[in-house]
Amino acid sequence: MRIIFVFLLIALLAFAAVWLSDYPGDVRLAWGGYVVETSIVVVAALALIFAVLVALLYRFWVWLKKGPGRIGAVFSSRRRDKGLEALSSGMVAIAAGDAVEARRQAIAAEKHLSGEPMTLLLAAQAAELNEDDRAARIYYDRMMQREDTEFLGLRGLINRARKENDLKKARSLTERADELRPGTPWVLKELYELALKLRDWELADHTLARMTRGKAAKGEAVKRARAVISFERALQCLNAGKAEEALPLAVLAHELDPAFVPAAVLDVKLTAELESPRKLHKLIAEAWKNAPHRDLAEAIRKTVSGEQPPDWLRRAQETVAPHNPDHVETHLMLAKAALASSDWGPARDHLMKAGGDHPPASVFRMLAELEEKANADAIAAREWILKSAIAPQDPLWICNACGRQEDVWQAHCPVCDSFDSFTWRTADRGPHAVDEIEAEIVREIGTSL
Ligand SMILES: [Zn+2]
């Protein structure tokens, strides 16, 4: 078709040329002082050449318009290469902790690869390394505005908020991160730690459940953490005057960790208030077996109000002691009860057994009291008092992280704010032992979470 068309065109042009030469004519053009005279054939030829030129120019322009990158392509690919080079050098500088080089490469990357997620990340990290808080925040904010970098920006801002100890802001940012990518392990861990720090026990409970969901073996450390959280939730209910709501939480805390003394104490106290005597009796037996402790003995004593010392001694002997007869705390409980009811024989007997090889100071003090009250023997009493001065201290709740000593167990250390760091022990352990216990706990939590 094309060949036929070209052939026809040539035939038409030839015919026109012949026709024009058959009818020759002149064209005369006068403009200003110039006069141009030529034949019509030349004018027709010039018009044709002009038309062809215009057509060619138009096609060139279309070619240019269709590929704007055609000319820029060479330059932009070089820019991209430079930008990528700056990015990788910058990341290497960050890993090496070279703040100056990181900043230099971040600026280069920004110049060549502006607006790329990686460029923003490099800039933010370089700002962090240079301890330029303001710049870091600006870059994280810019990352927050882009869908593809919002999550990354959140992480940076959460770390910033944590550094500035703005826990509430950190929590709201972490909750946003959780919305964006639910169940991300670091987000859950962050949320859990923030909930603990903010004493938001419900959030802590909920988050811990999410963290451990689907895990076959729920470790002892997780159970313990849940026990402490449930205990604190029970206390919250109790403080709000809702004893009925506190009871199931205290029961749960006690069940999760039967050796957790404060939960056993609270369970006994609330069960005595709200449940049947039969249930209380069963609970006391179980609690004294797993968590014998002076606080628990006191809680059990108080379950009967207005009880006289001899009655308490008999109740302790008959209903509490048999469940853990050889424990130091059992002997201490019975010794105290016997002292209070002036039953000197059993008091001395249990004090001797409570002391073991290295009796604590309180046993010596009770022996002194015994000598004074039973035999009015001031000299013997003085001897026990002197011994108590050099005896090991009585156990206390001691923070494993900082060594703080408290009479009452607390979920958070009032000094170092460590969570669940108090253990019941004597203070005269060396710092080495404390470190060992701490390392053990960290290891345990690490493997079970
Ligand atoms: Zn502490």
Short mmCIF file of C-alpha atoms and ligand atoms in Angstrom, two decimals:
data_model
loop_
_atom_site.label_atom_id
_atom_site.label_comp_id
_atom_site.label_asym_id
_atom_site.label_seq_id
_atom_site.Cartn_x
_atom_site.Cartn_y
_atom_site.Cartn_z
CA MET A 1 0.00 0.00 0.00
CA ARG A 2 2.78 2.37 0.96
CA ILE A 3 4.65 1.73 -2.29
CA ILE A 4 1.49 2.31 -4.33
CA PHE A 5 0.88 5.52 -2.40
CA VAL A 6 4.44 6.79 -3.02
CA PHE A 7 4.19 5.80 -6.69
CA LEU A 8 0.89 7.68 -7.06
CA LEU A 9 2.40 10.71 -5.30
CA ILE A 10 5.39 10.77 -7.66
CA ALA A 11 3.05 10.40 -10.67
CA LEU A 12 0.93 13.26 -9.36
CA LEU A 13 3.99 15.48 -8.82
CA ALA A 14 5.29 14.70 -12.31
CA PHE A 15 1.88 15.43 -13.77
CA ALA A 16 1.76 18.74 -11.89
CA ALA A 17 5.27 19.68 -13.07
CA VAL A 18 4.38 18.92 -16.67
CA TRP A 19 1.11 20.80 -16.27
CA LEU A 20 2.91 23.80 -14.76
CA SER A 21 5.54 23.87 -17.53
CA ASP A 22 2.73 23.76 -20.11
CA TYR A 23 1.24 26.87 -18.53
CA PRO A 24 4.27 28.90 -17.69
CA GLY A 25 3.71 31.98 -15.53
CA ASP A 26 5.74 34.51 -13.66
CA VAL A 27 5.63 35.53 -10.09
CA ARG A 28 6.78 38.98 -9.20
CA LEU A 29 7.31 40.04 -5.65
CA ALA A 30 8.03 43.64 -4.77
CA TRP A 31 8.87 44.68 -1.20
CA GLY A 32 10.56 47.92 -0.30
CA GLY A 33 13.37 48.46 -2.82
CA TYR A 34 13.65 44.73 -3.68
CA VAL A 35 12.02 42.98 -6.60
CA VAL A 36 12.03 39.20 -6.97
CA GLU A 37 10.94 37.61 -10.21
CA THR A 38 10.71 33.89 -10.70
CA SER A 39 8.65 31.20 -12.40
CA ILE A 40 5.65 29.50 -10.82
CA VAL A 41 7.53 26.16 -10.89
CA VAL A 42 10.16 27.45 -8.50
CA VAL A 43 7.51 28.83 -6.14
CA ALA A 44 5.72 25.47 -6.12
CA ALA A 45 9.01 23.65 -5.43
CA LEU A 46 9.85 26.04 -2.56
CA ALA A 47 6.36 25.54 -1.03
CA LEU A 48 6.83 21.77 -1.17
CA ILE A 49 10.27 21.94 0.52
CA PHE A 50 8.83 24.23 3.22
CA ALA A 51 5.97 21.79 3.92
CA VAL A 52 8.39 18.84 4.22
CA LEU A 53 10.61 20.84 6.64
CA VAL A 54 7.67 21.77 8.87
CA ALA A 55 6.51 18.13 8.96
CA LEU A 56 10.00 16.99 9.98
CA LEU A 57 10.29 19.62 12.73
CA TYR A 58 6.91 18.60 14.10
CA ARG A 59 7.93 14.96 14.28
CA PHE A 60 11.17 15.85 16.07
CA TRP A 61 9.23 17.87 18.63
CA VAL A 62 6.85 14.94 19.28
CA TRP A 63 9.85 12.64 19.74
CA LEU A 64 11.31 15.01 22.30
CA LYS A 65 8.00 15.43 24.14
CA LYS A 66 7.33 11.70 24.42
CA GLY A 67 10.59 10.99 26.25
CA PRO A 68 11.39 13.68 28.78
CA GLY A 69 13.77 11.31 30.52
CA ARG A 70 15.56 10.55 27.22
CA ILE A 71 18.05 13.34 27.73
CA GLY A 72 17.84 13.43 31.56
CA ALA A 73 18.19 9.66 31.80
CA VAL A 74 21.93 9.69 31.49
CA PHE A 75 22.27 12.32 34.22
CA SER A 76 19.68 10.86 36.62
CA SER A 77 21.20 7.40 36.55
CA ARG A 78 24.53 8.92 37.51
CA ARG A 79 22.85 10.86 40.33
CA ARG A 80 21.15 7.71 41.54
CA ASP A 81 24.46 5.86 41.61
CA LYS A 82 26.02 8.68 43.63
CA GLY A 83 23.06 8.72 46.00
CA LEU A 84 23.23 4.97 46.57
CA GLU A 85 26.94 5.22 47.16
CA ALA A 86 26.37 7.93 49.77
CA LEU A 87 23.67 5.79 51.40
CA SER A 88 25.84 2.72 51.74
CA SER A 89 28.85 4.73 52.95
CA GLY A 90 26.57 6.49 55.43
CA MET A 91 25.22 3.20 56.80
CA VAL A 92 28.76 1.90 57.19
CA ALA A 93 29.71 5.10 59.04
CA ILE A 94 26.73 4.66 61.38
CA ALA A 95 27.60 1.06 62.10
CA ALA A 96 31.17 2.20 62.83
CA GLY A 97 29.93 5.06 65.03
CA ASP A 98 31.62 7.71 62.88
CA ALA A 99 29.27 10.66 63.48
CA VAL A 100 31.02 13.20 61.23
CA GLU A 101 31.23 10.88 58.23
CA ALA A 102 27.63 9.75 58.75
CA ARG A 103 26.43 13.34 58.65
CA ARG A 104 28.51 14.06 55.52
CA GLN A 105 27.10 11.06 53.67
CA ALA A 106 23.57 11.86 54.84
CA ILE A 107 23.87 15.31 53.27
CA ALA A 108 25.23 13.77 50.03
CA ALA A 109 22.40 11.23 49.94
CA GLU A 110 19.84 13.98 50.55
CA LYS A 111 21.31 15.90 47.59
CA HIS A 112 21.18 12.98 45.16
CA LEU A 113 18.31 10.88 46.47
CA SER A 114 16.02 13.34 48.17
CA GLY A 115 12.73 11.97 49.51
CA GLU A 116 13.73 8.30 49.50
CA PRO A 117 12.85 6.40 52.70
CA MET A 118 16.43 5.23 53.12
CA THR A 119 17.72 8.79 52.84
CA LEU A 120 15.42 9.89 55.65
CA LEU A 121 16.48 6.96 57.79
CA LEU A 122 20.16 7.70 57.23
CA ALA A 123 19.61 11.37 58.07
CA ALA A 124 17.76 10.50 61.27
CA GLN A 125 20.37 7.98 62.35
CA ALA A 126 23.18 10.42 61.60
CA ALA A 127 21.38 13.05 63.69
CA GLU A 128 21.04 10.52 66.54
CA LEU A 129 24.73 9.72 66.32
CA ASN A 130 25.58 13.43 66.44
CA GLU A 131 23.20 13.80 69.39
CA ASP A 132 21.29 16.39 67.44
CA ASP A 133 17.88 15.80 69.04
CA ARG A 134 16.09 18.50 67.12
CA ALA A 135 17.25 17.25 63.70
CA ALA A 136 16.47 13.64 64.61
CA ARG A 137 12.94 14.59 65.62
CA ILE A 138 12.44 16.54 62.37
CA TYR A 139 13.50 13.54 60.29
CA TYR A 140 11.33 11.15 62.30
CA ASP A 141 8.41 13.53 61.88
CA ARG A 142 8.99 13.55 58.13
CA MET A 143 9.11 9.76 58.17
CA MET A 144 5.82 9.74 60.08
CA GLN A 145 4.16 11.63 57.24
CA ARG A 146 4.91 8.92 54.68
CA GLU A 147 2.98 5.71 54.66
CA ASP A 148 6.02 3.58 53.86
CA THR A 149 8.18 5.03 56.64
CA GLU A 150 5.63 5.82 59.35
CA PHE A 151 6.38 2.65 61.30
CA LEU A 152 10.11 3.30 61.18
CA GLY A 153 9.60 6.92 62.22
CA LEU A 154 7.44 5.77 65.13
CA ARG A 155 10.20 3.54 66.39
CA GLY A 156 12.62 6.47 66.39
CA LEU A 157 10.15 8.75 68.17
CA ILE A 158 9.34 6.06 70.75
CA ASN A 159 13.04 5.73 71.58
CA ARG A 160 13.30 9.51 71.85
CA ALA A 161 10.30 9.68 74.19
CA ARG A 162 11.77 6.89 76.32
CA LYS A 163 15.09 8.76 76.54
CA GLU A 164 13.27 11.91 77.62
CA ASN A 165 11.26 9.82 80.11
CA ASP A 166 7.99 10.98 78.56
CA LEU A 167 6.28 7.65 79.21
CA LYS A 168 2.74 8.70 78.29
CA LYS A 169 3.86 9.98 74.91
CA ALA A 170 5.88 6.81 74.38
CA ARG A 171 2.78 4.75 75.19
CA SER A 172 0.54 6.58 72.71
CA LEU A 173 3.21 6.29 69.98
CA THR A 174 3.64 2.59 70.73
CA GLU A 175 -0.11 2.07 70.56
CA ARG A 176 -0.09 3.69 67.11
CA ALA A 177 2.74 1.35 66.05
CA ASP A 178 0.66 -1.56 67.33
CA GLU A 179 -2.25 -0.34 65.21
CA LEU A 180 -0.05 -0.20 62.10
CA ARG A 181 1.46 -3.65 62.54
CA PRO A 182 -0.38 -5.58 65.24
CA GLY A 183 1.63 -8.16 67.10
CA THR A 184 5.11 -6.97 66.12
CA PRO A 185 7.34 -8.42 68.86
CA TRP A 186 9.32 -5.28 69.69
CA VAL A 187 6.12 -3.21 69.80
CA LEU A 188 4.49 -5.63 72.25
CA LYS A 189 7.61 -5.74 74.41
CA GLU A 190 7.76 -1.95 74.45
CA LEU A 191 4.07 -1.69 75.28
CA TYR A 192 4.46 -4.20 78.12
CA GLU A 193 7.41 -2.36 79.64
CA LEU A 194 5.65 0.99 79.36
CA ALA A 195 2.49 -0.44 80.94
CA LEU A 196 4.56 -1.68 83.88
CA LYS A 197 6.35 1.64 84.26
CA LEU A 198 3.04 3.51 84.12
CA ARG A 199 1.42 1.01 86.55
CA ASP A 200 -1.22 0.35 83.89
CA TRP A 201 -1.82 -3.19 85.14
CA GLU A 202 -4.69 -3.97 82.82
CA LEU A 203 -2.69 -3.04 79.75
CA ALA A 204 0.30 -4.99 81.09
CA ASP A 205 -1.88 -8.06 81.64
CA HIS A 206 -3.47 -7.81 78.20
CA THR A 207 -0.13 -7.24 76.45
CA LEU A 208 1.61 -10.07 78.28
CA ALA A 209 -1.22 -12.39 77.21
CA ARG A 210 -0.70 -11.30 73.59
CA MET A 211 3.07 -11.77 73.85
CA THR A 212 2.76 -15.32 75.08
CA ARG A 213 -0.22 -16.34 72.94
CA GLY A 214 0.39 -19.42 70.86
CA LYS A 215 3.47 -20.39 72.79
CA ALA A 216 3.34 -23.99 73.88
CA ALA A 217 5.45 -23.70 77.02
CA LYS A 218 4.57 -20.75 79.16
CA GLY A 219 7.62 -20.35 81.31
CA GLU A 220 7.73 -19.87 85.04
CA ALA A 221 8.87 -16.27 84.57
CA VAL A 222 5.73 -15.47 82.58
CA LYS A 223 3.52 -17.12 85.20
CA ARG A 224 5.28 -15.14 87.89
CA ALA A 225 4.82 -11.86 85.99
CA ARG A 226 1.13 -12.62 85.53
CA ALA A 227 0.85 -13.42 89.24
CA VAL A 228 2.37 -10.07 90.22
CA ILE A 229 0.19 -8.17 87.75
CA SER A 230 -2.97 -9.95 88.96
CA PHE A 231 -1.99 -9.19 92.55
CA GLU A 232 -1.59 -5.49 91.74
CA ARG A 233 -4.94 -5.47 89.95
CA ALA A 234 -6.50 -7.05 93.05
CA LEU A 235 -4.96 -4.32 95.21
CA GLN A 236 -6.36 -1.68 92.85
CA CYS A 237 -9.86 -3.15 93.20
CA LEU A 238 -9.46 -3.29 96.96
CA ASN A 239 -8.38 0.35 97.11
CA ALA A 240 -11.46 1.24 95.08
CA GLY A 241 -13.61 -0.57 97.69
CA LYS A 242 -14.46 -3.49 95.40
CA ALA A 243 -13.49 -6.51 97.49
CA GLU A 244 -15.72 -8.83 95.43
CA GLU A 245 -13.78 -7.97 92.28
CA ALA A 246 -10.45 -8.22 94.11
CA LEU A 247 -11.04 -11.80 95.32
CA PRO A 248 -10.88 -13.63 91.95
CA LEU A 249 -7.76 -11.66 91.01
CA ALA A 250 -6.08 -12.53 94.30
CA VAL A 251 -7.05 -16.19 93.84
CA LEU A 252 -5.59 -16.12 90.31
CA ALA A 253 -2.35 -14.51 91.50
CA HIS A 254 -2.03 -17.10 94.24
CA GLU A 255 -2.74 -19.97 91.83
CA LEU A 256 -0.23 -18.70 89.26
CA ASP A 257 2.53 -18.61 91.85
CA PRO A 258 1.67 -20.53 95.04
CA ALA A 259 4.97 -19.45 96.63
CA PHE A 260 4.21 -15.74 96.11
CA VAL A 261 3.68 -14.66 99.73
CA PRO A 262 1.80 -11.35 99.23
CA ALA A 263 -0.76 -13.09 96.98
CA ALA A 264 -1.21 -15.90 99.53
CA VAL A 265 -1.71 -13.29 102.27
CA LEU A 266 -4.29 -11.34 100.26
CA ASP A 267 -6.07 -14.52 99.21
CA VAL A 268 -6.40 -15.63 102.86
CA LYS A 269 -7.59 -12.19 103.94
CA LEU A 270 -10.27 -11.89 101.23
CA THR A 271 -11.38 -15.53 101.48
CA ALA A 272 -11.89 -15.08 105.24
CA GLU A 273 -14.09 -12.06 104.50
CA LEU A 274 -16.10 -13.40 101.59
CA GLU A 275 -16.02 -17.19 101.47
CA SER A 276 -17.09 -20.15 103.61
CA PRO A 277 -14.97 -21.37 106.59
CA ARG A 278 -14.49 -24.71 104.83
CA LYS A 279 -12.90 -23.00 101.83
CA LEU A 280 -10.71 -20.88 104.11
CA HIS A 281 -9.54 -23.95 105.99
CA LYS A 282 -8.48 -25.64 102.75
CA LEU A 283 -6.77 -22.49 101.55
CA ILE A 284 -4.78 -22.03 104.78
CA ALA A 285 -3.49 -25.60 104.55
CA GLU A 286 -2.37 -25.15 100.95
CA ALA A 287 -0.90 -21.67 101.52
CA TRP A 288 1.16 -22.65 104.56
CA LYS A 289 2.56 -25.59 102.63
CA ASN A 290 3.76 -23.45 99.69
CA ALA A 291 4.39 -20.01 101.14
CA PRO A 292 5.19 -20.25 104.88
CA HIS A 293 6.03 -16.74 106.02
CA ARG A 294 5.60 -14.47 109.05
CA ASP A 295 3.21 -12.22 107.08
CA LEU A 296 1.06 -15.21 106.18
CA ALA A 297 1.04 -16.39 109.82
CA GLU A 298 -0.15 -12.93 110.84
CA ALA A 299 -2.88 -12.96 108.17
CA ILE A 300 -4.06 -16.41 109.32
CA ARG A 301 -4.10 -15.22 112.95
CA LYS A 302 -6.26 -12.24 112.00
CA THR A 303 -8.89 -14.41 110.26
CA VAL A 304 -10.41 -14.90 113.72
CA SER A 305 -11.04 -11.52 115.28
CA GLY A 306 -10.58 -11.04 119.01
CA GLU A 307 -8.86 -14.39 119.46
CA GLN A 308 -6.93 -14.82 122.74
CA PRO A 309 -3.23 -15.82 122.50
CA PRO A 310 -3.73 -19.36 123.93
CA ASP A 311 -6.54 -19.96 121.41
CA TRP A 312 -4.33 -18.81 118.57
CA LEU A 313 -1.48 -21.03 119.79
CA ARG A 314 -3.78 -24.03 119.79
CA ARG A 315 -5.22 -23.17 116.34
CA ALA A 316 -1.71 -22.68 114.92
CA GLN A 317 -0.55 -25.98 116.36
CA GLU A 318 -3.58 -27.91 115.15
CA THR A 319 -4.58 -26.38 111.82
CA VAL A 320 -1.53 -24.58 110.42
CA ALA A 321 1.72 -26.18 111.61
CA PRO A 322 0.94 -29.76 110.46
CA HIS A 323 0.99 -28.61 106.82
CA ASN A 324 4.66 -27.67 106.98
CA PRO A 325 5.90 -28.93 110.37
CA ASP A 326 9.68 -28.60 109.96
CA HIS A 327 9.88 -25.20 108.32
CA VAL A 328 11.71 -22.38 110.11
CA GLU A 329 8.68 -20.13 109.71
CA THR A 330 6.46 -22.75 111.35
CA HIS A 331 8.73 -22.82 114.41
CA LEU A 332 8.86 -19.03 114.46
CA MET A 333 5.07 -18.78 114.29
CA LEU A 334 4.63 -21.29 117.11
CA ALA A 335 7.39 -19.67 119.22
CA LYS A 336 5.77 -16.25 118.92
CA ALA A 337 2.32 -17.65 119.72
CA ALA A 338 3.72 -19.56 122.72
CA LEU A 339 5.58 -16.46 123.98
CA ALA A 340 2.38 -14.41 123.70
CA SER A 341 0.44 -16.96 125.72
CA SER A 342 3.27 -17.41 128.26
CA ASP A 343 3.74 -21.04 127.31
CA TRP A 344 7.49 -21.02 127.97
CA GLY A 345 8.37 -24.65 127.30
CA PRO A 346 7.12 -24.84 123.73
CA ALA A 347 8.38 -21.28 123.12
CA ARG A 348 11.98 -22.23 123.96
CA ASP A 349 11.70 -25.48 122.02
CA HIS A 350 10.50 -23.77 118.83
CA LEU A 351 12.99 -20.90 119.13
CA MET A 352 15.85 -23.37 119.26
CA LYS A 353 14.52 -25.12 116.16
CA ALA A 354 13.76 -21.85 114.32
CA GLY A 355 17.37 -20.71 114.61
CA GLY A 356 19.07 -23.59 112.87
CA ASP A 357 22.85 -23.29 112.71
CA HIS A 358 22.91 -19.50 112.32
CA PRO A 359 19.94 -18.03 114.18
CA PRO A 360 18.94 -14.55 113.04
CA ALA A 361 18.90 -11.62 115.46
CA SER A 362 15.15 -11.83 116.13
CA VAL A 363 15.48 -15.38 117.53
CA PHE A 364 18.08 -14.16 120.04
CA ARG A 365 15.86 -11.24 120.99
CA MET A 366 12.94 -13.60 121.61
CA LEU A 367 15.18 -15.86 123.69
CA ALA A 368 16.16 -12.82 125.76
CA GLU A 369 12.48 -11.97 126.23
CA LEU A 370 11.84 -15.55 127.27
CA GLU A 371 14.60 -15.52 129.93
CA GLU A 372 13.30 -12.29 131.34
CA LYS A 373 9.62 -13.23 131.43
CA ALA A 374 9.89 -16.90 132.29
CA ASN A 375 12.85 -16.91 134.69
CA ALA A 376 13.45 -13.23 135.44
CA ASP A 377 17.03 -14.04 134.49
CA ALA A 378 18.49 -10.67 133.50
CA ILE A 379 22.02 -12.01 133.02
CA ALA A 380 20.92 -14.71 130.59
CA ALA A 381 18.73 -12.17 128.80
CA ARG A 382 21.71 -9.84 128.43
CA GLU A 383 23.76 -12.63 126.93
CA TRP A 384 21.13 -13.32 124.28
CA ILE A 385 20.92 -9.58 123.50
CA LEU A 386 24.70 -9.43 123.03
CA LYS A 387 24.52 -12.42 120.73
CA SER A 388 21.71 -10.81 118.73
CA ALA A 389 23.97 -7.84 117.99
CA ILE A 390 26.44 -9.97 116.05
CA ALA A 391 23.91 -12.45 114.65
CA PRO A 392 22.90 -12.37 110.99
CA GLN A 393 20.11 -9.95 110.18
CA ASP A 394 16.59 -11.22 109.81
CA PRO A 395 15.47 -11.67 106.22
CA LEU A 396 13.76 -8.77 104.52
CA TRP A 397 12.35 -7.95 101.11
CA ILE A 398 15.52 -6.91 99.26
CA CYS A 399 15.71 -5.45 95.75
CA ASN A 400 17.88 -7.65 93.56
CA ALA A 401 18.79 -4.70 91.36
CA CYS A 402 19.87 -2.07 93.89
CA GLY A 403 19.80 -3.75 97.32
CA ARG A 404 17.00 -1.61 98.76
CA GLN A 405 15.43 -3.20 101.86
CA GLU A 406 11.71 -3.06 102.58
CA ASP A 407 9.45 -4.54 105.25
CA VAL A 408 6.58 -4.83 102.82
CA TRP A 409 6.85 -6.41 99.38
CA GLN A 410 6.33 -4.04 96.43
CA ALA A 411 5.91 -4.65 92.71
CA HIS A 412 8.30 -1.81 91.85
CA CYS A 413 11.41 -0.85 93.78
CA PRO A 414 10.90 2.69 95.13
CA VAL A 415 14.55 3.49 94.42
CA CYS A 416 15.45 1.93 91.07
CA ASP A 417 11.91 1.26 89.77
CA SER A 418 12.78 -2.34 88.83
CA PHE A 419 9.73 -4.53 88.37
CA ASP A 420 9.30 -7.55 90.67
CA SER A 421 12.83 -7.28 92.00
CA PHE A 422 12.14 -7.92 95.71
CA THR A 423 13.03 -11.29 97.16
CA TRP A 424 12.78 -12.44 100.77
CA ARG A 425 16.31 -13.01 101.99
CA THR A 426 18.95 -11.91 104.45
CA ALA A 427 20.91 -8.80 103.63
CA ASP A 428 24.37 -10.09 104.45
CA ARG A 429 24.94 -11.73 101.10
CA GLY A 430 27.91 -10.38 99.15
CA PRO A 431 27.39 -8.29 96.04
CA HIS A 432 28.59 -11.29 94.04
CA ALA A 433 25.57 -13.32 95.09
CA VAL A 434 23.20 -10.49 94.18
CA ASP A 435 24.71 -10.28 90.69
CA GLU A 436 24.32 -14.00 90.27
CA ILE A 437 20.65 -13.95 91.23
CA GLU A 438 20.01 -11.07 88.89
CA ALA A 439 21.76 -12.76 85.97
CA GLU A 440 19.71 -15.87 86.62
CA ILE A 441 16.43 -13.94 86.57
CA VAL A 442 17.35 -12.09 83.36
CA ARG A 443 18.22 -15.42 81.75
CA GLU A 444 14.97 -16.98 82.85
CA ILE A 445 12.84 -14.18 81.49
CA GLY A 446 14.85 -14.12 78.27
CA THR A 447 14.16 -17.76 77.52
CA SER A 448 10.49 -17.76 78.39
CA LEU A 449 9.32 -14.59 76.66
ZN ZN B 1 15.88 -1.39 93.51
#
